[in-house]
Structures are given as C-alpha cells and as structure tokens.
PDB file of C-alpha atoms in Angstrom:
ATOM      1  CA  MET A1083      15.046 106.221 113.012  1.00 46.00           C
ATOM      2  CA  THR A1084      18.303 108.222 112.330  1.00 50.00           C
ATOM      3  CA  VAL A1085      20.222 107.052 109.223  1.00 51.00           C
ATOM      4  CA  VAL A1086      23.972 107.537 109.656  1.00 49.00           C
ATOM      5  CA  ASP A1087      25.951 108.061 106.513  1.00 52.00           C
ATOM      6  CA  LEU A1088      29.167 105.940 106.670  1.00 48.00           C
ATOM      7  CA  PRO A1089      32.201 107.260 104.840  1.00 51.00           C
ATOM      8  CA  ALA A1090      32.814 105.465 101.510  1.00 51.00           C
ATOM      9  CA  ARG A1091      35.798 103.132 101.440  1.00 53.00           C
ATOM     10  CA  ALA A1092      38.787 104.683  99.643  1.00 49.00           C
ATOM     11  CA  HIS A1093      40.057 103.000  96.529  1.00 50.00           C
ATOM     12  CA  PRO A1094      43.375 101.308  97.127  1.00 50.00           C
ATOM     13  CA  ASP A1095      44.921 103.598  94.704  1.00 48.00           C
ATOM     14  CA  GLU A1096      43.813 106.535  96.647  1.00 47.00           C
ATOM     15  CA  VAL A1097      45.338 105.371  99.967  1.00 48.00           C
ATOM     16  CA  ARG A1098      48.199 107.629 100.751  1.00 51.00           C
ATOM     17  CA  ALA A1099      51.477 106.033 101.985  1.00 48.00           C
ATOM     18  CA  PRO A1100      52.696 106.969 105.391  1.00 55.00           C
ATOM     19  CA  ALA A1101      54.619 110.221 105.639  1.00 50.00           C
ATOM     20  CA  GLY A1102      57.997 108.504 106.308  1.00 62.00           C
ATOM     21  CA  THR A1103      57.755 105.852 103.521  1.00 80.00           C
ATOM     22  CA  ASP A1104      59.115 108.330 100.822  1.00 79.00           C
ATOM     23  CA  GLU A1105      62.027 109.306 103.116  1.00 81.00           C
ATOM     24  CA  ARG A1106      62.928 105.684 103.735  1.00 83.00           C
ATOM     25  CA  ARG A1107      62.988 104.910 100.013  1.00 85.00           C
ATOM     26  CA  ARG A1108      65.284 107.912  99.306  1.00 84.00           C
ATOM     27  CA  ARG A1109      67.536 106.758 102.170  1.00 86.00           C
ATOM     28  CA  ARG A1110      67.651 103.277 100.791  1.00 87.00           C
ATOM     29  CA  ARG A1111      68.458 104.440  97.327  1.00 87.00           C
ATOM     30  CA  ARG A1112      71.263 106.606  98.808  1.00 86.00           C
ATOM     31  CA  GLU A1113      72.640 103.593 100.556  1.00 87.00           C
ATOM     32  CA  TYR A1114      72.493 101.393  97.526  1.00 87.00           C
ATOM     33  CA  GLY A1115      74.249 104.220  95.610  1.00 87.00           C
ATOM     34  CA  LEU A1116      77.005 104.398  98.149  1.00 87.00           C
ATOM     35  CA  PHE A1117      77.352 100.669  98.197  1.00 87.00           C
ATOM     36  CA  ALA A1118      77.666 100.622  94.325  1.00 86.00           C
ATOM     37  CA  LEU A1119      80.223 103.465  94.602  1.00 88.00           C
ATOM     38  CA  LEU A1120      82.387 101.616  97.129  1.00 89.00           C
ATOM     39  CA  VAL A1121      82.156  98.225  95.452  1.00 89.00           C
ATOM     40  CA  ALA A1122      82.669  99.378  91.842  1.00 90.00           C
ATOM     41  CA  PRO A1123      86.483  99.836  91.979  1.00 89.00           C
ATOM     42  CA  ASN A1124      86.832  96.210  93.418  1.00 90.00           C
ATOM     43  CA  LEU A1125      84.538  94.823  90.805  1.00 89.00           C
ATOM     44  CA  LEU A1126      86.401  96.636  88.116  1.00 91.00           C
ATOM     45  CA  VAL A1127      89.779  95.236  89.277  1.00 90.00           C
ATOM     46  CA  ILE A1128      88.455  91.742  89.450  1.00 89.00           C
ATOM     47  CA  ALA A1129      86.829  92.096  86.093  1.00 88.00           C
ATOM     48  CA  VAL A1130      90.024  93.471  84.411  1.00 88.00           C
ATOM     49  CA  PHE A1131      92.616  91.194  86.132  1.00 88.00           C
ATOM     50  CA  ALA A1132      90.692  88.012  86.717  1.00 85.00           C
ATOM     51  CA  TYR A1133      87.747  87.471  84.468  1.00 88.00           C
ATOM     52  CA  TRP A1134      88.948  89.274  81.378  1.00 91.00           C
ATOM     53  CA  PRO A1135      92.220  87.174  81.217  1.00 89.00           C
ATOM     54  CA  ILE A1136      90.144  84.029  81.489  1.00 89.00           C
ATOM     55  CA  LEU A1137      87.815  85.068  78.676  1.00 92.00           C
ATOM     56  CA  TYR A1138      90.638  86.218  76.490  1.00 92.00           C
ATOM     57  CA  ASN A1139      92.532  82.999  77.153  1.00 92.00           C
ATOM     58  CA  ALA A1140      89.415  81.031  76.183  1.00 93.00           C
ATOM     59  CA  PHE A1141      89.473  83.059  72.792  1.00 94.00           C
ATOM     60  CA  LEU A1142      93.125  82.459  72.270  1.00 93.00           C
ATOM     61  CA  SER A1143      92.572  78.794  72.646  1.00 93.00           C
ATOM     62  CA  LEU A1144      90.488  78.821  69.631  1.00 94.00           C
ATOM     63  CA  THR A1145      93.132  80.495  67.458  1.00 93.00           C
ATOM     64  CA  ASP A1146      96.547  79.785  65.987  1.00 93.00           C
ATOM     65  CA  TRP A1147      98.939  82.646  66.915  1.00 92.00           C
ATOM     66  CA  ASN A1148     102.740  82.872  67.242  1.00 88.00           C
ATOM     67  CA  MET A1149     102.445  86.150  69.263  1.00 86.00           C
ATOM     68  CA  ILE A1150     104.330  87.881  66.315  1.00 87.00           C
ATOM     69  CA  ALA A1151     101.653  87.995  63.708  1.00 87.00           C
ATOM     70  CA  ALA A1152      99.279  91.048  63.848  1.00 85.00           C
ATOM     71  CA  ARG A1153      96.242  89.013  64.329  1.00 89.00           C
ATOM     72  CA  PRO A1154      95.581  85.367  65.492  1.00 90.00           C
ATOM     73  CA  THR A1155      93.962  82.970  62.967  1.00 91.00           C
ATOM     74  CA  PHE A1156      90.626  81.320  64.181  1.00 93.00           C
ATOM     75  CA  VAL A1157      90.883  77.627  64.024  1.00 92.00           C
ATOM     76  CA  GLY A1158      87.935  76.585  66.323  1.00 90.00           C
ATOM     77  CA  LEU A1159      88.331  73.402  68.300  1.00 93.00           C
ATOM     78  CA  ASP A1160      91.371  72.119  66.403  1.00 93.00           C
ATOM     79  CA  ASN A1161      93.719  72.983  69.272  1.00 93.00           C
ATOM     80  CA  TYR A1162      91.570  70.984  71.719  1.00 94.00           C
ATOM     81  CA  ALA A1163      91.369  68.053  69.315  1.00 94.00           C
ATOM     82  CA  ASN A1164      95.068  67.966  68.658  1.00 93.00           C
ATOM     83  CA  THR A1165      95.979  68.374  72.390  1.00 93.00           C
ATOM     84  CA  LEU A1166      93.604  65.712  73.694  1.00 93.00           C
ATOM     85  CA  THR A1167      94.902  63.217  71.148  1.00 94.00           C
ATOM     86  CA  ASP A1168      98.534  63.937  71.711  1.00 93.00           C
ATOM     87  CA  PRO A1169     100.493  61.262  73.504  1.00 93.00           C
ATOM     88  CA  ALA A1170     102.805  63.837  74.925  1.00 92.00           C
ATOM     89  CA  PHE A1171      99.844  65.534  76.631  1.00 94.00           C
ATOM     90  CA  HIS A1172      98.838  62.195  78.072  1.00 94.00           C
ATOM     91  CA  LYS A1173     102.318  61.814  79.473  1.00 94.00           C
ATOM     92  CA  THR A1174     102.339  65.365  80.837  1.00 94.00           C
ATOM     93  CA  LEU A1175      98.943  64.852  82.411  1.00 94.00           C
ATOM     94  CA  GLY A1176     100.184  61.513  84.082  1.00 94.00           C
ATOM     95  CA  VAL A1177     103.231  63.308  85.434  1.00 94.00           C
ATOM     96  CA  THR A1178     101.057  66.106  86.846  1.00 94.00           C
ATOM     97  CA  VAL A1179      98.656  63.718  88.509  1.00 94.00           C
ATOM     98  CA  ALA A1180     101.494  61.578  89.940  1.00 95.00           C
ATOM     99  CA  PHE A1181     103.263  64.705  91.261  1.00 95.00           C
ATOM    100  CA  THR A1182     100.118  66.262  92.598  1.00 94.00           C
ATOM    101  CA  GLY A1183      99.070  63.042  94.401  1.00 94.00           C
ATOM    102  CA  LEU A1184     102.371  62.430  96.087  1.00 95.00           C
ATOM    103  CA  ILE A1185     102.617  65.976  97.278  1.00 95.00           C
ATOM    104  CA  VAL A1186      98.976  66.076  98.598  1.00 94.00           C
ATOM    105  CA  ALA A1187      99.320  62.712 100.447  1.00 94.00           C
ATOM    106  CA  GLY A1188     102.759  63.441 101.699  1.00 94.00           C
ATOM    107  CA  SER A1189     101.854  66.941 103.004  1.00 94.00           C
ATOM    108  CA  LEU A1190      98.694  65.874 104.782  1.00 94.00           C
ATOM    109  CA  VAL A1191     100.194  62.827 106.473  1.00 94.00           C
ATOM    110  CA  ILE A1192     103.495  64.293 107.453  1.00 94.00           C
ATOM    111  CA  GLY A1193     101.961  67.776 108.293  1.00 93.00           C
ATOM    112  CA  LEU A1194      99.533  66.041 110.673  1.00 93.00           C
ATOM    113  CA  ALA A1195     102.311  63.860 112.181  1.00 92.00           C
ATOM    114  CA  LEU A1196     104.448  66.976 112.872  1.00 91.00           C
ATOM    115  CA  ALA A1197     101.426  68.866 114.218  1.00 91.00           C
ATOM    116  CA  VAL A1198     100.795  66.029 116.804  1.00 90.00           C
ATOM    117  CA  LEU A1199     104.517  66.129 117.716  1.00 89.00           C
ATOM    118  CA  PHE A1200     104.553  69.866 118.006  1.00 87.00           C
ATOM    119  CA  ASN A1201     101.460  69.797 120.271  1.00 86.00           C
ATOM    120  CA  GLN A1202     103.343  67.843 123.007  1.00 84.00           C
ATOM    121  CA  PRO A1203     104.907  69.561 125.891  1.00 81.00           C
ATOM    122  CA  LEU A1204     108.453  69.269 124.663  1.00 78.00           C
ATOM    123  CA  LYS A1205     111.369  71.635 125.365  1.00 80.00           C
ATOM    124  CA  GLY A1206     112.367  73.859 122.510  1.00 77.00           C
ATOM    125  CA  ARG A1207     109.174  73.110 120.559  1.00 77.00           C
ATOM    126  CA  GLY A1208     108.719  76.810 119.608  1.00 81.00           C
ATOM    127  CA  LEU A1209     112.131  76.772 117.913  1.00 84.00           C
ATOM    128  CA  VAL A1210     111.353  73.644 116.048  1.00 82.00           C
ATOM    129  CA  ARG A1211     108.078  75.066 114.917  1.00 83.00           C
ATOM    130  CA  THR A1212     109.811  78.007 113.560  1.00 84.00           C
ATOM    131  CA  ILE A1213     112.497  75.966 111.743  1.00 85.00           C
ATOM    132  CA  SER A1214     109.953  73.663 110.179  1.00 86.00           C
ATOM    133  CA  PHE A1215     107.843  76.602 108.949  1.00 87.00           C
ATOM    134  CA  ALA A1216     110.842  78.649 107.620  1.00 88.00           C
ATOM    135  CA  PRO A1217     111.146  76.911 104.258  1.00 89.00           C
ATOM    136  CA  HIS A1218     107.509  77.779 103.437  1.00 89.00           C
ATOM    137  CA  ILE A1219     108.370  81.578 103.305  1.00 89.00           C
ATOM    138  CA  LEU A1220     111.498  81.180 101.227  1.00 88.00           C
ATOM    139  CA  SER A1221     111.269  81.829  97.508  1.00 89.00           C
ATOM    140  CA  GLY A1222     111.003  78.761  95.212  1.00 88.00           C
ATOM    141  CA  ALA A1223     114.272  79.697  93.364  1.00 90.00           C
ATOM    142  CA  ALA A1224     116.279  79.858  96.665  1.00 91.00           C
ATOM    143  CA  VAL A1225     114.789  76.544  97.854  1.00 92.00           C
ATOM    144  CA  ALA A1226     115.659  75.040  94.420  1.00 92.00           C
ATOM    145  CA  THR A1227     119.212  76.306  94.481  1.00 92.00           C
ATOM    146  CA  ILE A1228     119.712  74.862  97.988  1.00 92.00           C
ATOM    147  CA  TRP A1229     118.444  71.506  96.989  1.00 93.00           C
ATOM    148  CA  LEU A1230     120.589  71.358  93.836  1.00 92.00           C
ATOM    149  CA  PHE A1231     123.631  71.447  96.123  1.00 91.00           C
ATOM    150  CA  VAL A1232     122.084  68.848  98.360  1.00 91.00           C
ATOM    151  CA  PHE A1233     121.297  66.457  95.451  1.00 91.00           C
ATOM    152  CA  ASP A1234     124.666  66.975  93.743  1.00 88.00           C
ATOM    153  CA  PRO A1235     126.107  63.432  93.268  1.00 86.00           C
ATOM    154  CA  GLY A1236     129.725  64.610  93.640  1.00 84.00           C
ATOM    155  CA  TYR A1237     129.759  66.671  96.877  1.00 85.00           C
ATOM    156  CA  GLY A1238     126.178  67.081  97.957  1.00 84.00           C
ATOM    157  CA  LEU A1239     124.674  66.335 101.429  1.00 87.00           C
ATOM    158  CA  MET A1240     122.869  63.211 100.039  1.00 87.00           C
ATOM    159  CA  ARG A1241     126.229  61.758  99.112  1.00 85.00           C
ATOM    160  CA  ALA A1242     127.513  62.346 102.562  1.00 85.00           C
ATOM    161  CA  LEU A1243     124.540  60.640 104.041  1.00 85.00           C
ATOM    162  CA  ILE A1244     124.474  57.566 101.715  1.00 86.00           C
ATOM    163  CA  GLU A1245     128.043  56.935 101.084  1.00 84.00           C
ATOM    164  CA  PRO A1246     128.871  55.551 104.687  1.00 83.00           C
ATOM    165  CA  PHE A1247     126.419  52.745 103.878  1.00 85.00           C
ATOM    166  CA  GLY A1248     128.394  51.710 100.737  1.00 80.00           C
ATOM    167  CA  ALA A1249     125.786  53.017  98.327  1.00 81.00           C
ATOM    168  CA  GLU A1250     126.414  55.416  95.339  1.00 84.00           C
ATOM    169  CA  PRO A1251     123.904  58.440  95.244  1.00 83.00           C
ATOM    170  CA  PRO A1252     121.957  58.730  92.110  1.00 86.00           C
ATOM    171  CA  ASP A1253     122.267  61.755  89.858  1.00 88.00           C
ATOM    172  CA  TRP A1254     118.977  63.028  91.020  1.00 88.00           C
ATOM    173  CA  MET A1255     118.130  65.858  88.563  1.00 89.00           C
ATOM    174  CA  ASN A1256     119.644  64.128  85.468  1.00 89.00           C
ATOM    175  CA  ASN A1257     118.160  60.742  85.971  1.00 89.00           C
ATOM    176  CA  SER A1258     114.576  60.271  84.545  1.00 89.00           C
ATOM    177  CA  ASP A1259     113.848  57.708  87.290  1.00 90.00           C
ATOM    178  CA  TRP A1260     114.870  60.058  90.116  1.00 92.00           C
ATOM    179  CA  ALA A1261     114.075  63.554  88.916  1.00 93.00           C
ATOM    180  CA  LEU A1262     110.257  63.440  89.829  1.00 94.00           C
ATOM    181  CA  PRO A1263     110.950  61.861  93.409  1.00 93.00           C
ATOM    182  CA  GLY A1264     113.577  64.570  93.946  1.00 93.00           C
ATOM    183  CA  LEU A1265     111.112  67.396  93.075  1.00 94.00           C
ATOM    184  CA  VAL A1266     108.535  65.681  95.426  1.00 95.00           C
ATOM    185  CA  ILE A1267     111.091  65.783  98.343  1.00 94.00           C
ATOM    186  CA  VAL A1268     111.824  69.435  97.650  1.00 94.00           C
ATOM    187  CA  TYR A1269     108.229  70.512  97.562  1.00 94.00           C
ATOM    188  CA  LEU A1270     107.401  68.533 100.726  1.00 94.00           C
ATOM    189  CA  TRP A1271     110.239  70.067 102.503  1.00 94.00           C
ATOM    190  CA  LYS A1272     109.083  73.504 101.386  1.00 93.00           C
ATOM    191  CA  ASN A1273     105.246  73.167 102.167  1.00 91.00           C
ATOM    192  CA  VAL A1274     104.992  70.641 104.946  1.00 93.00           C
ATOM    193  CA  GLY A1275     105.661  73.227 107.624  1.00 91.00           C
ATOM    194  CA  PHE A1276     102.740  75.266 106.543  1.00 93.00           C
ATOM    195  CA  THR A1277     100.373  72.136 106.666  1.00 94.00           C
ATOM    196  CA  ALA A1278     101.729  71.276 110.219  1.00 93.00           C
ATOM    197  CA  LEU A1279     101.146  74.807 111.485  1.00 91.00           C
ATOM    198  CA  ILE A1280      97.489  74.708 110.252  1.00 93.00           C
ATOM    199  CA  TYR A1281      96.953  71.295 111.713  1.00 93.00           C
ATOM    200  CA  LEU A1282      98.548  72.504 114.987  1.00 91.00           C
ATOM    201  CA  ALA A1283      96.169  75.357 115.275  1.00 89.00           C
ATOM    202  CA  GLY A1284      93.314  72.927 114.764  1.00 89.00           C
ATOM    203  CA  LEU A1285      94.527  70.612 117.338  1.00 88.00           C
ATOM    204  CA  GLN A1286      94.911  73.247 119.921  1.00 87.00           C
ATOM    205  CA  GLY A1287      91.412  74.519 119.326  1.00 85.00           C
ATOM    206  CA  LEU A1288      89.702  71.094 119.894  1.00 82.00           C
ATOM    207  CA  PRO A1289      87.547  70.849 123.071  1.00 82.00           C
ATOM    208  CA  LYS A1290      89.583  69.057 125.711  1.00 81.00           C
ATOM    209  CA  GLU A1291      86.367  67.758 127.429  1.00 81.00           C
ATOM    210  CA  LEU A1292      85.793  65.136 124.760  1.00 78.00           C
ATOM    211  CA  ASP A1293      89.346  63.728 124.921  1.00 73.00           C
ATOM    212  CA  GLU A1294      89.206  63.628 128.712  1.00 77.00           C
ATOM    213  CA  ALA A1295      85.891  62.014 128.794  1.00 83.00           C
ATOM    214  CA  ALA A1296      87.104  59.323 126.296  1.00 78.00           C
ATOM    215  CA  ALA A1297      90.192  58.769 128.313  1.00 79.00           C
ATOM    216  CA  ILE A1298      88.072  58.237 131.566  1.00 80.00           C
ATOM    217  CA  ASP A1299      86.063  55.698 129.604  1.00 75.00           C
ATOM    218  CA  GLY A1300      89.252  53.793 128.914  1.00 76.00           C
ATOM    219  CA  ALA A1301      89.888  54.748 125.293  1.00 76.00           C
ATOM    220  CA  GLY A1302      93.641  54.611 124.374  1.00 78.00           C
ATOM    221  CA  THR A1303      95.652  57.438 122.778  1.00 79.00           C
ATOM    222  CA  TRP A1304      95.284  55.946 119.247  1.00 84.00           C
ATOM    223  CA  THR A1305      91.636  55.445 119.612  1.00 83.00           C
ATOM    224  CA  ARG A1306      90.960  58.968 120.969  1.00 82.00           C
ATOM    225  CA  PHE A1307      92.990  60.387 118.033  1.00 83.00           C
ATOM    226  CA  ARG A1308      91.204  58.335 115.395  1.00 82.00           C
ATOM    227  CA  ALA A1309      87.679  58.462 116.714  1.00 83.00           C
ATOM    228  CA  ILE A1310      87.581  61.957 118.106  1.00 83.00           C
ATOM    229  CA  LYS A1311      90.420  64.250 116.914  1.00 83.00           C
ATOM    230  CA  LEU A1312      90.548  63.283 113.204  1.00 86.00           C
ATOM    231  CA  PRO A1313      86.857  63.710 112.640  1.00 84.00           C
ATOM    232  CA  LEU A1314      86.968  67.100 114.323  1.00 85.00           C
ATOM    233  CA  LEU A1315      89.943  68.101 112.102  1.00 88.00           C
ATOM    234  CA  ALA A1316      87.919  67.244 108.992  1.00 86.00           C
ATOM    235  CA  PRO A1317      87.224  70.894 108.089  1.00 87.00           C
ATOM    236  CA  ILE A1318      90.975  71.691 108.241  1.00 90.00           C
ATOM    237  CA  SER A1319      91.782  68.616 106.281  1.00 89.00           C
ATOM    238  CA  PHE A1320      89.250  69.641 103.607  1.00 88.00           C
ATOM    239  CA  PHE A1321      90.835  73.175 103.418  1.00 89.00           C
ATOM    240  CA  LEU A1322      94.381  71.833 102.993  1.00 92.00           C
ATOM    241  CA  LEU A1323      93.314  69.194 100.523  1.00 91.00           C
ATOM    242  CA  ILE A1324      91.736  71.786  98.078  1.00 90.00           C
ATOM    243  CA  THR A1325      94.571  74.429  98.627  1.00 91.00           C
ATOM    244  CA  THR A1326      97.324  71.807  98.282  1.00 92.00           C
ATOM    245  CA  VAL A1327      95.914  70.357  95.010  1.00 92.00           C
ATOM    246  CA  ILE A1328      95.464  73.828  93.416  1.00 91.00           C
ATOM    247  CA  GLY A1329      98.975  74.935  94.473  1.00 91.00           C
ATOM    248  CA  THR A1330     100.628  71.747  93.332  1.00 92.00           C
ATOM    249  CA  PHE A1331      98.928  71.816  89.953  1.00 91.00           C
ATOM    250  CA  GLN A1332     100.353  75.357  89.530  1.00 88.00           C
ATOM    251  CA  ALA A1333     103.893  74.452  90.650  1.00 90.00           C
ATOM    252  CA  PHE A1334     106.438  76.180  88.446  1.00 91.00           C
ATOM    253  CA  ASP A1335     109.369  77.881  90.090  1.00 90.00           C
ATOM    254  CA  VAL A1336     111.231  74.846  91.621  1.00 92.00           C
ATOM    255  CA  ILE A1337     110.744  72.890  88.393  1.00 93.00           C
ATOM    256  CA  ALA A1338     112.115  75.779  86.279  1.00 92.00           C
ATOM    257  CA  VAL A1339     115.212  76.020  88.388  1.00 92.00           C
ATOM    258  CA  MET A1340     115.951  72.343  89.094  1.00 93.00           C
ATOM    259  CA  THR A1341     114.895  70.400  85.981  1.00 91.00           C
ATOM    260  CA  GLY A1342     113.387  72.646  83.441  1.00 90.00           C
ATOM    261  CA  GLY A1343     110.895  69.868  82.760  1.00 90.00           C
ATOM    262  CA  GLY A1344     113.576  67.317  82.126  1.00 87.00           C
ATOM    263  CA  PRO A1345     115.367  65.062  81.721  1.00 90.00           C
ATOM    264  CA  GLY A1346     113.370  64.580  78.560  1.00 87.00           C
ATOM    265  CA  ASP A1347     109.732  65.039  79.752  1.00 88.00           C
ATOM    266  CA  ALA A1348     110.178  63.191  83.123  1.00 92.00           C
ATOM    267  CA  THR A1349     109.168  66.214  85.187  1.00 93.00           C
ATOM    268  CA  THR A1350     107.074  68.171  82.605  1.00 93.00           C
ATOM    269  CA  THR A1351     103.917  69.077  84.328  1.00 94.00           C
ATOM    270  CA  LEU A1352     100.881  71.094  82.860  1.00 94.00           C
ATOM    271  CA  SER A1353     102.146  74.352  84.270  1.00 93.00           C
ATOM    272  CA  TRP A1354     105.584  73.947  82.817  1.00 94.00           C
ATOM    273  CA  SER A1355     104.117  72.761  79.508  1.00 94.00           C
ATOM    274  CA  ILE A1356     101.983  75.913  79.299  1.00 94.00           C
ATOM    275  CA  TYR A1357     105.203  78.032  79.773  1.00 93.00           C
ATOM    276  CA  ASN A1358     107.090  75.992  77.297  1.00 93.00           C
ATOM    277  CA  GLU A1359     104.403  76.259  74.615  1.00 92.00           C
ATOM    278  CA  GLY A1360     103.812  79.966  75.175  1.00 91.00           C
ATOM    279  CA  PHE A1361     107.238  81.415  75.783  1.00 90.00           C
ATOM    280  CA  GLN A1362     109.536  78.819  74.243  1.00 90.00           C
ATOM    281  CA  ALA A1363     107.643  77.559  71.163  1.00 89.00           C
ATOM    282  CA  PHE A1364     105.612  80.754  70.869  1.00 91.00           C
ATOM    283  CA  ASN A1365     102.410  78.779  70.345  1.00 92.00           C
ATOM    284  CA  ALA A1366      99.897  81.009  72.086  1.00 92.00           C
ATOM    285  CA  GLY A1367      96.874  78.846  70.941  1.00 93.00           C
ATOM    286  CA  ARG A1368      98.369  75.625  72.351  1.00 94.00           C
ATOM    287  CA  ALA A1369      99.380  77.316  75.637  1.00 94.00           C
ATOM    288  CA  ALA A1370      95.907  78.765  76.017  1.00 94.00           C
ATOM    289  CA  THR A1371      94.361  75.463  75.306  1.00 95.00           C
ATOM    290  CA  LEU A1372      96.438  73.765  78.064  1.00 95.00           C
ATOM    291  CA  SER A1373      95.592  76.580  80.440  1.00 94.00           C
ATOM    292  CA  ILE A1374      91.863  76.046  79.852  1.00 94.00           C
ATOM    293  CA  ILE A1375      92.155  72.283  80.306  1.00 94.00           C
ATOM    294  CA  MET A1376      94.082  72.844  83.589  1.00 94.00           C
ATOM    295  CA  PHE A1377      91.382  75.284  84.693  1.00 92.00           C
ATOM    296  CA  VAL A1378      88.617  72.821  83.829  1.00 93.00           C
ATOM    297  CA  ILE A1379      90.409  69.940  85.750  1.00 93.00           C
ATOM    298  CA  LEU A1380      90.821  72.037  88.745  1.00 92.00           C
ATOM    299  CA  LEU A1381      87.276  73.201  88.610  1.00 91.00           C
ATOM    300  CA  VAL A1382      86.002  69.650  88.312  1.00 92.00           C
ATOM    301  CA  VAL A1383      88.369  68.169  90.960  1.00 89.00           C
ATOM    302  CA  THR A1384      87.459  70.998  93.453  1.00 87.00           C
ATOM    303  CA  THR A1385      83.721  70.581  92.845  1.00 88.00           C
ATOM    304  CA  VAL A1386      83.871  66.807  93.354  1.00 86.00           C
ATOM    305  CA  GLN A1387      85.906  67.359  96.479  1.00 81.00           C
ATOM    306  CA  ALA A1388      83.423  69.838  97.845  1.00 79.00           C
ATOM    307  CA  ARG A1389      80.427  67.561  97.047  1.00 81.00           C
ATOM    308  CA  VAL A1390      82.018  64.493  98.562  1.00 76.00           C
ATOM    309  CA  MET A1391      83.454  66.179 101.554  1.00 72.00           C
ATOM    310  CA  GLU A1392      80.371  68.202 102.459  1.00 69.00           C
ATOM    311  CA  ARG A1393      78.677  64.809 103.383  1.00 68.00           C
ATOM    312  CA  ARG A1394      81.574  63.777 105.758  1.00 64.00           C
ATOM    313  CA  VAL A1395      82.740  67.173 107.043  1.00 61.00           C
ATOM    314  CA  HIS A1396      80.809  68.526 109.880  1.00 58.00           C
ATOM    315  CA  TYR A1397      81.689  72.074 111.237  1.00 55.00           C
ATOM    316  CA  ARG A1398      81.435  72.666 114.968  1.00 57.00           C
TER     317      ARG A1398
END
C-alpha cells in the first residue's frame, strides 16, 4: 500500500495575501488622502467662522466684559441667573414668541392661499407671481423705509385708505399697541411671496392622478384639497415651518429701522436685545448670554418640530 504524504496546512499567518491586495490598499489610502485634502479647506472655514464663534460666545457668556477692558472677568453662571430672573427678559421673550407665532402662522396660511390662487389658469398670473415675490428680494432697510411712509399718520397710504370710512389712522410706530402688529404686517408683506412660491412649486409637482380619481369618486374641491393635497404638501410645510421660525427669531433689520425696539420695549425681540446689550450698553457678557439662550431655544424648537413632524410627514 502506497502512503501519500499530504502537504501540511499552512499557518494562517503564513498565508500570503493576493497580489493585488497591497495595491488596493495603497490606492485606497491615496483616495482618503485626496478626500482629506479637498475637504480640509471647507472644514477649516466652518470651524473658524461657525463653530469657533459659538464656543467663544459660550465663553463670553460666563464673563463680565465691557469690550474695553483688556480681559473679561469670569463670573460663572451669574449672567444666566440674572437674565433668567429678569422681568425685562421675560417681556422680551414674550414679544419674540408672539411676533414669531404671528409671522409663522400668517406666512403659511396666506402663502398657501396665494399658491392655490397662482395655480389657477388665470390671465396675467405670471406677472402677479413676480409682483408678490419681489418684496422678498428687497433689503430689509428699503422695505422698512417704504412702510414708514405707508404707516405715516399724517400723509401715509394707510390714512388714505382709512379716512374715507371716518376713522383716524393710528400712529403705528409710536404707539405701543400698534407697533408690533405693524411690524407683523411688514414682515408678512416681505416674506409671504417666498412662501407662496415654494407652495406653488409643491402644488405643481403633485400627481394629478390622485386628484382626478377623487373627483371621479365625487369628492368636492375642498375635500380633495384637505384630504389629498394638504397631506402631500406636508414635507414643504415642515420645511417652511422650520425656516420661518429660525428666520423670524433672528429678525433685526426692519425692527432697527422702523421702531428701534420701541416704543418702550413693545417691539424688543431677542435679536434686538442682543444688539442693544452688546453694542449700545457694551455688556458683552449679557449679550453673549442672550445669544446662547436664543441658540438653545431654536435648537429645542427645531428638534421638537422634527420629532413631532417625522411621525406625520410622509415623503413620496
């Protein structure tokens, strides 16, 4: 009987890798290196102009500094304690929430209504779309200047519209009861065209088959809009909700030109209070504290919106 010697099984450590493995690894390292080289400038810009200011602002919120002294004085959480217990801050926060709520609700409702109107086969709708969107591209200072003339109680457009009915127009920007509603009107006029344009794009992108099938089944116009179009527009509504909340919280230019936070503190929002504390009162610590508080509020609101809406928003 012939005995055949079988080759001994090689130890795993002695198994040689395929010839092309080393080349693939080198190519992969080169690709990673190229990726890092291309991404590094962007990451550097983001770190310098986005993350570093946030971190430095957080540090300033723990200090007392008038921006003239050589070094800020560390005070810990005193700025936060003083701010959160200050009645003036509570009033400012209330004005900001009311202002933001009115702008967000008005923008979404009026913008959607305009989008439905612009989606109809009407003559001259292209011109109307352009006119409605034009205020959005104007600077806030220009818009504010225009509306100061409109609201002027002596010779403004509002007087010409109200006077024939025997009413006397209010002094909008100098009356604490009318200043905030006046700002809401101005911001809606400026931004509602953008909301309408986004909603219009969404309406024109909806599948017509569903609407036609519902119409064949006997569903009316309002039923089709409420049961079919509105749910399909939910992703757009979600996008507009978040962007409008963030943008309105940061509103500054129109307030600066039209009211300067007044009369009194009737139109003092968080953004204006930050400017006032930092560049009028030269209290960098208080201004930084307000900035961090606004950042946290927006972060919490956006997170809650995302968590709530992700259960109700379905993307096609």
